[in-house]
PDB file of C-alpha atoms in Angstrom:
ATOM      1  CA  PHE A  12      -0.230  -0.107   0.018  1.00 82.00           C
ATOM      2  CA  MET A  13       2.390   2.514   0.669  1.00 84.00           C
ATOM      3  CA  TRP A  14       4.631   1.828  -2.370  1.00 88.00           C
ATOM      4  CA  ASP A  15       1.976   2.247  -4.237  1.00 92.00           C
ATOM      5  CA  ILE A  16       0.433   6.059  -2.781  1.00 89.00           C
ATOM      6  CA  ALA A  17       4.164   7.053  -2.649  1.00 89.00           C
ATOM      7  CA  PRO A  18       4.760   8.139  -6.071  1.00 92.00           C
ATOM      8  CA  HIS A  19       1.454   9.707  -6.032  1.00 94.00           C
ATOM      9  CA  TYR A  20       2.190  11.910  -3.151  1.00 90.00           C
ATOM     10  CA  ASN A  21       6.311  12.426  -3.749  1.00 90.00           C
ATOM     11  CA  ALA A  22       6.132  10.760  -0.694  1.00 90.00           C
ATOM     12  CA  MET A  23       9.496   9.542   1.133  1.00 91.00           C
ATOM     13  CA  LEU A  24       9.290   6.029   2.877  1.00 92.00           C
ATOM     14  CA  VAL A  25      11.316   5.830   5.706  1.00 92.00           C
ATOM     15  CA  PHE A  26      11.799   2.739   7.885  1.00 90.00           C
ATOM     16  CA  ALA A  27      13.400   2.891  11.221  1.00 89.00           C
ATOM     17  CA  GLU A  28      15.186   0.327  12.816  1.00 87.00           C
ATOM     18  CA  HIS A  29      14.204  -0.569  16.221  1.00 88.00           C
ATOM     19  CA  ARG A  30      16.824  -0.696  18.780  1.00 88.00           C
ATOM     20  CA  TYR A  31      18.693  -3.862  19.172  1.00 90.00           C
ATOM     21  CA  TYR A  32      17.268  -5.254  16.349  1.00 88.00           C
ATOM     22  CA  GLY A  33      19.226  -5.894  13.129  1.00 86.00           C
ATOM     23  CA  GLU A  34      22.582  -3.602  13.249  1.00 88.00           C
ATOM     24  CA  SER A  35      21.396  -1.160  15.857  1.00 89.00           C
ATOM     25  CA  LEU A  36      23.261  -2.056  18.901  1.00 92.00           C
ATOM     26  CA  PRO A  37      23.157   0.376  21.256  1.00 90.00           C
ATOM     27  CA  PHE A  38      26.527  -1.531  23.195  1.00 93.00           C
ATOM     28  CA  GLY A  39      28.050  -3.268  20.269  1.00 92.00           C
ATOM     29  CA  ASN A  40      28.160  -7.072  20.803  1.00 91.00           C
ATOM     30  CA  ASP A  41      27.685  -6.535  24.110  1.00 94.00           C
ATOM     31  CA  SER A  42      24.533  -5.092  23.314  1.00 92.00           C
ATOM     32  CA  TYR A  43      22.769  -8.336  25.548  1.00 92.00           C
ATOM     33  CA  LYS A  44      25.687  -9.243  27.891  1.00 92.00           C
ATOM     34  CA  ASN A  45      24.583  -7.036  30.564  1.00 91.00           C
ATOM     35  CA  LEU A  46      21.138  -6.539  32.182  1.00 93.00           C
ATOM     36  CA  SER A  47      21.632  -3.398  32.437  1.00 93.00           C
ATOM     37  CA  TYR A  48      22.019  -2.494  28.508  1.00 92.00           C
ATOM     38  CA  LEU A  49      18.363  -3.889  28.222  1.00 92.00           C
ATOM     39  CA  ALA A  50      16.761  -1.017  29.792  1.00 90.00           C
ATOM     40  CA  TYR A  51      17.132   0.814  26.316  1.00 89.00           C
ATOM     41  CA  LEU A  52      14.768  -1.995  24.718  1.00 93.00           C
ATOM     42  CA  THR A  53      11.758  -0.533  25.556  1.00 93.00           C
ATOM     43  CA  SER A  54       8.707   0.841  23.403  1.00 94.00           C
ATOM     44  CA  GLU A  55       9.289   4.270  25.327  1.00 95.00           C
ATOM     45  CA  GLN A  56      12.515   4.772  23.913  1.00 93.00           C
ATOM     46  CA  ALA A  57      11.881   3.489  20.486  1.00 94.00           C
ATOM     47  CA  LEU A  58       9.139   6.114  20.218  1.00 96.00           C
ATOM     48  CA  ALA A  59      11.738   8.752  21.351  1.00 95.00           C
ATOM     49  CA  ASP A  60      14.166   7.296  18.697  1.00 94.00           C
ATOM     50  CA  PHE A  61      11.024   7.840  16.035  1.00 95.00           C
ATOM     51  CA  ALA A  62      10.247  11.797  17.150  1.00 96.00           C
ATOM     52  CA  VAL A  63      14.271  12.746  17.009  1.00 96.00           C
ATOM     53  CA  LEU A  64      14.255  10.849  13.686  1.00 95.00           C
ATOM     54  CA  ILE A  65      11.507  13.053  12.428  1.00 96.00           C
ATOM     55  CA  SER A  66      12.821  15.872  13.792  1.00 97.00           C
ATOM     56  CA  ALA A  67      16.067  15.431  12.074  1.00 96.00           C
ATOM     57  CA  LEU A  68      14.499  14.615   8.728  1.00 96.00           C
ATOM     58  CA  ARG A  69      12.461  17.973   9.239  1.00 96.00           C
ATOM     59  CA  LYS A  70      15.758  20.290   9.402  1.00 97.00           C
ATOM     60  CA  GLN A  71      17.121  18.188   6.500  1.00 96.00           C
ATOM     61  CA  HIS A  72      13.607  18.499   4.226  1.00 95.00           C
ATOM     62  CA  GLY A  73      11.455  21.337   6.038  1.00 93.00           C
ATOM     63  CA  GLN A  74       8.283  21.140   7.655  1.00 93.00           C
ATOM     64  CA  ILE A  75       7.538  17.612   5.986  1.00 92.00           C
ATOM     65  CA  PRO A  76       4.393  15.990   7.344  1.00 93.00           C
ATOM     66  CA  VAL A  77       4.715  12.924   8.453  1.00 94.00           C
ATOM     67  CA  ILE A  78       2.234   9.870   8.564  1.00 91.00           C
ATOM     68  CA  ALA A  79       3.555   6.826  10.531  1.00 92.00           C
ATOM     69  CA  PHE A  80       2.488   2.849   9.224  1.00 90.00           C
ATOM     70  CA  GLY A  81       2.903  -0.210  11.001  1.00 88.00           C
ATOM     71  CA  GLY A  82       1.293  -3.453  11.532  1.00 86.00           C
ATOM     72  CA  SER A  83       0.839  -5.934  14.459  1.00 88.00           C
ATOM     73  CA  TYR A  84       4.079  -4.536  17.040  1.00 89.00           C
ATOM     74  CA  GLY A  85       4.439  -1.645  14.173  1.00 88.00           C
ATOM     75  CA  GLY A  86       0.861  -0.604  14.434  1.00 90.00           C
ATOM     76  CA  MET A  87       0.835  -0.289  18.268  1.00 92.00           C
ATOM     77  CA  LEU A  88       4.191   1.894  17.919  1.00 93.00           C
ATOM     78  CA  ALA A  89       2.510   3.968  14.892  1.00 92.00           C
ATOM     79  CA  ALA A  90      -0.277   4.560  17.376  1.00 92.00           C
ATOM     80  CA  TRP A  91       1.550   5.588  20.640  1.00 94.00           C
ATOM     81  CA  LEU A  92       3.357   7.649  18.231  1.00 95.00           C
ATOM     82  CA  ARG A  93       0.834   9.861  17.772  1.00 94.00           C
ATOM     83  CA  MET A  94      -0.522   9.787  21.268  1.00 94.00           C
ATOM     84  CA  LYS A  95       2.836  10.482  22.710  1.00 96.00           C
ATOM     85  CA  TYR A  96       4.665  13.111  20.413  1.00 96.00           C
ATOM     86  CA  PRO A  97       1.463  14.732  18.702  1.00 94.00           C
ATOM     87  CA  SER A  98       2.979  17.152  17.052  1.00 94.00           C
ATOM     88  CA  ALA A  99       5.423  14.383  15.330  1.00 95.00           C
ATOM     89  CA  VAL A 100       2.905  12.698  13.150  1.00 95.00           C
ATOM     90  CA  ILE A 101      -0.165  14.054  11.459  1.00 94.00           C
ATOM     91  CA  GLY A 102      -1.710  10.411  11.406  1.00 90.00           C
ATOM     92  CA  GLN A 103      -1.264   7.027  11.048  1.00 89.00           C
ATOM     93  CA  HIS A 104      -2.402   3.781   9.371  1.00 87.00           C
ATOM     94  CA  LEU A 105      -2.208   0.887  11.230  1.00 86.00           C
ATOM     95  CA  LYS A 106      -3.351  -2.982  10.198  1.00 81.00           C
ATOM     96  CA  SER A 107      -3.460  -5.503  12.767  1.00 74.00           C
ATOM     97  CA  SER A 108      -2.792  -3.751  15.712  1.00 57.00           C
ATOM     98  CA  LEU A 109      -4.732  -3.673  18.651  1.00 63.00           C
ATOM     99  CA  THR A 110      -5.804  -0.262  19.017  1.00 53.00           C
TER     100      THR A 110
END
């Protein structure tokens, strides 16, 4: 769906990687070795990371409108992002979330 409508709206699609997944390891290879390091593995921290990313994109591209997309856990993050940081996104499109 996103890939289909993005060209029509001249939209940029950005996929943020959640901390501790993929290559986003805050403490490198030690990220899972110390329980205290996992304190940063929270949905609240992910939301803050997304808000910082959106802010950085706006510094580069101006006051661009942002719509959050997500399914399942990503859908919950999109909904929570709109609730916790209402100035960051103008809306969200959710699929298979609990909202």
